[in-house]
Amino acid sequence: MKRYLKELIILGLILVMFFLFPLTAGPTDAMGMVFIIIFSMFLLSFILGLISKNKLKFLLPVATAVLFLPSIPIYYNSSALVHSLWYLVISSIGLALGIGIRFLISLVK
């Protein structure tokens, strides 16, 4: 379990982001909140791609999409289901960029 501590911390931050960020948004702040969550998702997956050497990191995009699903009936309506796909795509892009930059840094060393 200790070898997956980085991944678990990132997933914990994602859970906090999905369930606590919507509490701070008012009814007119919906698009701003979605942008903040998308940007945070990209940043967290980018960081995980940079720091993690475990194969488990490749499950992060799927895990983020699945972790968002329970928040849909709590905070949103069924039209927010498409955001799960956005989080999957954004997380995949961030993870790929992080892995690519880590690879380029390892080439320079």
PDB file of C-alpha atoms in Angstrom:
ATOM      1  CA  MET A   1       0.000   0.000   0.000  1.00  0.00           C
ATOM      2  CA  LYS A   2       2.905   2.311   0.706  1.00  0.00           C
ATOM      3  CA  ARG A   3       4.173   2.054  -2.854  1.00  0.00           C
ATOM      4  CA  TYR A   4       0.893   3.497  -4.128  1.00  0.00           C
ATOM      5  CA  LEU A   5       0.808   6.413  -1.685  1.00  0.00           C
ATOM      6  CA  LYS A   6       1.266   9.083  -4.395  1.00  0.00           C
ATOM      7  CA  GLU A   7      -1.611   7.696  -6.436  1.00  0.00           C
ATOM      8  CA  LEU A   8      -3.866   7.448  -3.383  1.00  0.00           C
ATOM      9  CA  ILE A   9      -3.117  11.038  -2.373  1.00  0.00           C
ATOM     10  CA  ILE A  10      -3.979  12.276  -5.877  1.00  0.00           C
ATOM     11  CA  LEU A  11      -7.212  10.242  -5.887  1.00  0.00           C
ATOM     12  CA  GLY A  12      -8.063  11.664  -2.463  1.00  0.00           C
ATOM     13  CA  LEU A  13      -7.563  15.193  -3.778  1.00  0.00           C
ATOM     14  CA  ILE A  14      -9.782  14.365  -6.743  1.00  0.00           C
ATOM     15  CA  LEU A  15     -12.518  13.110  -4.407  1.00  0.00           C
ATOM     16  CA  VAL A  16     -12.298  16.291  -2.363  1.00  0.00           C
ATOM     17  CA  MET A  17     -12.446  18.316  -5.552  1.00  0.00           C
ATOM     18  CA  PHE A  18     -15.545  16.540  -6.855  1.00  0.00           C
ATOM     19  CA  PHE A  19     -17.492  16.677  -3.615  1.00  0.00           C
ATOM     20  CA  LEU A  20     -16.369  19.916  -1.923  1.00  0.00           C
ATOM     21  CA  PHE A  21     -15.893  22.339  -4.828  1.00  0.00           C
ATOM     22  CA  PRO A  22     -19.592  22.283  -5.780  1.00  0.00           C
ATOM     23  CA  LEU A  23     -20.508  23.345  -2.228  1.00  0.00           C
ATOM     24  CA  THR A  24     -18.674  26.640  -2.747  1.00  0.00           C
ATOM     25  CA  ALA A  25     -20.348  27.493  -6.062  1.00  0.00           C
ATOM     26  CA  GLY A  26     -23.520  29.491  -6.282  1.00  0.00           C
ATOM     27  CA  PRO A  27     -26.192  28.991  -8.920  1.00  0.00           C
ATOM     28  CA  THR A  28     -24.509  31.411 -11.321  1.00  0.00           C
ATOM     29  CA  ASP A  29     -21.003  30.055 -10.816  1.00  0.00           C
ATOM     30  CA  ALA A  30     -21.573  26.717 -12.543  1.00  0.00           C
ATOM     31  CA  MET A  31     -19.322  27.287 -15.570  1.00  0.00           C
ATOM     32  CA  GLY A  32     -16.557  28.740 -13.437  1.00  0.00           C
ATOM     33  CA  MET A  33     -16.694  25.727 -11.166  1.00  0.00           C
ATOM     34  CA  VAL A  34     -16.554  23.339 -14.125  1.00  0.00           C
ATOM     35  CA  PHE A  35     -13.517  25.217 -15.454  1.00  0.00           C
ATOM     36  CA  ILE A  36     -11.779  25.063 -12.074  1.00  0.00           C
ATOM     37  CA  ILE A  37     -12.447  21.332 -11.782  1.00  0.00           C
ATOM     38  CA  ILE A  38     -11.214  20.677 -15.334  1.00  0.00           C
ATOM     39  CA  PHE A  39      -8.065  22.732 -14.749  1.00  0.00           C
ATOM     40  CA  SER A  40      -7.448  21.030 -11.399  1.00  0.00           C
ATOM     41  CA  MET A  41      -7.985  17.622 -12.990  1.00  0.00           C
ATOM     42  CA  PHE A  42      -5.430  18.424 -15.689  1.00  0.00           C
ATOM     43  CA  LEU A  43      -2.935  19.693 -13.128  1.00  0.00           C
ATOM     44  CA  LEU A  44      -3.313  16.711 -10.780  1.00  0.00           C
ATOM     45  CA  SER A  45      -2.985  14.171 -13.579  1.00  0.00           C
ATOM     46  CA  PHE A  46       0.027  16.062 -14.979  1.00  0.00           C
ATOM     47  CA  ILE A  47       1.702  15.966 -11.566  1.00  0.00           C
ATOM     48  CA  LEU A  48       0.959  12.264 -11.198  1.00  0.00           C
ATOM     49  CA  GLY A  49       2.466  11.609 -14.616  1.00  0.00           C
ATOM     50  CA  LEU A  50       5.623  13.416 -13.514  1.00  0.00           C
ATOM     51  CA  ILE A  51       6.110  11.818 -10.105  1.00  0.00           C
ATOM     52  CA  SER A  52       4.743   8.290 -10.351  1.00  0.00           C
ATOM     53  CA  LYS A  53       6.694   5.321 -11.650  1.00  0.00           C
ATOM     54  CA  ASN A  54       3.951   2.749 -10.961  1.00  0.00           C
ATOM     55  CA  LYS A  55       1.782   1.206 -13.651  1.00  0.00           C
ATOM     56  CA  LEU A  56      -1.284   2.001 -11.540  1.00  0.00           C
ATOM     57  CA  LYS A  57      -1.159   5.616 -12.751  1.00  0.00           C
ATOM     58  CA  PHE A  58      -2.633   4.543 -16.088  1.00  0.00           C
ATOM     59  CA  LEU A  59      -5.928   3.835 -14.309  1.00  0.00           C
ATOM     60  CA  LEU A  60      -6.229   7.467 -13.177  1.00  0.00           C
ATOM     61  CA  PRO A  61      -8.334   8.699 -16.134  1.00  0.00           C
ATOM     62  CA  VAL A  62     -10.857   5.902 -15.691  1.00  0.00           C
ATOM     63  CA  ALA A  63     -10.851   6.367 -11.917  1.00  0.00           C
ATOM     64  CA  THR A  64     -11.588  10.081 -12.250  1.00  0.00           C
ATOM     65  CA  ALA A  65     -14.518   9.437 -14.566  1.00  0.00           C
ATOM     66  CA  VAL A  66     -15.913   6.814 -12.183  1.00  0.00           C
ATOM     67  CA  LEU A  67     -15.329   8.979  -9.080  1.00  0.00           C
ATOM     68  CA  PHE A  68     -17.343  11.795 -10.642  1.00  0.00           C
ATOM     69  CA  LEU A  69     -20.423   9.617 -11.187  1.00  0.00           C
ATOM     70  CA  PRO A  70     -21.643   9.574  -7.536  1.00  0.00           C
ATOM     71  CA  SER A  71     -21.594  13.381  -7.414  1.00  0.00           C
ATOM     72  CA  ILE A  72     -24.031  13.691 -10.335  1.00  0.00           C
ATOM     73  CA  PRO A  73     -27.226  12.883  -8.395  1.00  0.00           C
ATOM     74  CA  ILE A  74     -26.001  14.889  -5.398  1.00  0.00           C
ATOM     75  CA  TYR A  75     -25.100  18.201  -7.051  1.00  0.00           C
ATOM     76  CA  TYR A  76     -26.161  18.053 -10.686  1.00  0.00           C
ATOM     77  CA  ASN A  77     -28.808  16.573 -12.954  1.00  0.00           C
ATOM     78  CA  SER A  78     -28.410  13.829 -15.530  1.00  0.00           C
ATOM     79  CA  SER A  79     -27.141  16.269 -18.152  1.00  0.00           C
ATOM     80  CA  ALA A  80     -23.853  16.449 -16.211  1.00  0.00           C
ATOM     81  CA  LEU A  81     -23.060  12.875 -17.166  1.00  0.00           C
ATOM     82  CA  VAL A  82     -21.152  14.152 -20.195  1.00  0.00           C
ATOM     83  CA  HIS A  83     -18.687  15.877 -17.837  1.00  0.00           C
ATOM     84  CA  SER A  84     -17.474  12.442 -16.824  1.00  0.00           C
ATOM     85  CA  LEU A  85     -16.192  11.982 -20.368  1.00  0.00           C
ATOM     86  CA  TRP A  86     -14.527  15.394 -20.261  1.00  0.00           C
ATOM     87  CA  TYR A  87     -12.727  14.440 -17.063  1.00  0.00           C
ATOM     88  CA  LEU A  88     -11.610  11.192 -18.687  1.00  0.00           C
ATOM     89  CA  VAL A  89     -10.175  13.042 -21.700  1.00  0.00           C
ATOM     90  CA  ILE A  90      -8.567  15.898 -19.733  1.00  0.00           C
ATOM     91  CA  SER A  91      -7.034  13.492 -17.236  1.00  0.00           C
ATOM     92  CA  SER A  92      -5.649  11.354 -20.071  1.00  0.00           C
ATOM     93  CA  ILE A  93      -4.090  14.395 -21.730  1.00  0.00           C
ATOM     94  CA  GLY A  94      -2.538  15.620 -18.467  1.00  0.00           C
ATOM     95  CA  LEU A  95      -1.184  12.180 -17.635  1.00  0.00           C
ATOM     96  CA  ALA A  96       0.287  11.775 -21.122  1.00  0.00           C
ATOM     97  CA  LEU A  97       1.969  15.185 -20.954  1.00  0.00           C
ATOM     98  CA  GLY A  98       3.393  14.443 -17.520  1.00  0.00           C
ATOM     99  CA  ILE A  99       4.753  11.088 -18.646  1.00  0.00           C
ATOM    100  CA  GLY A 100       6.176  12.677 -21.799  1.00  0.00           C
ATOM    101  CA  ILE A 101       7.948  15.420 -19.883  1.00  0.00           C
ATOM    102  CA  ARG A 102       9.325  12.913 -17.368  1.00  0.00           C
ATOM    103  CA  PHE A 103      10.604  10.839 -20.307  1.00  0.00           C
ATOM    104  CA  LEU A 104      12.277  13.903 -21.876  1.00  0.00           C
ATOM    105  CA  ILE A 105      13.876  14.822 -18.559  1.00  0.00           C
ATOM    106  CA  SER A 106      15.226  11.287 -18.195  1.00  0.00           C
ATOM    107  CA  LEU A 107      16.753  11.541 -21.701  1.00  0.00           C
ATOM    108  CA  VAL A 108      18.576  14.739 -20.773  1.00  0.00           C
ATOM    109  CA  LYS A 109      20.108  13.168 -17.652  1.00  0.00           C
TER     110      LYS A 109
END
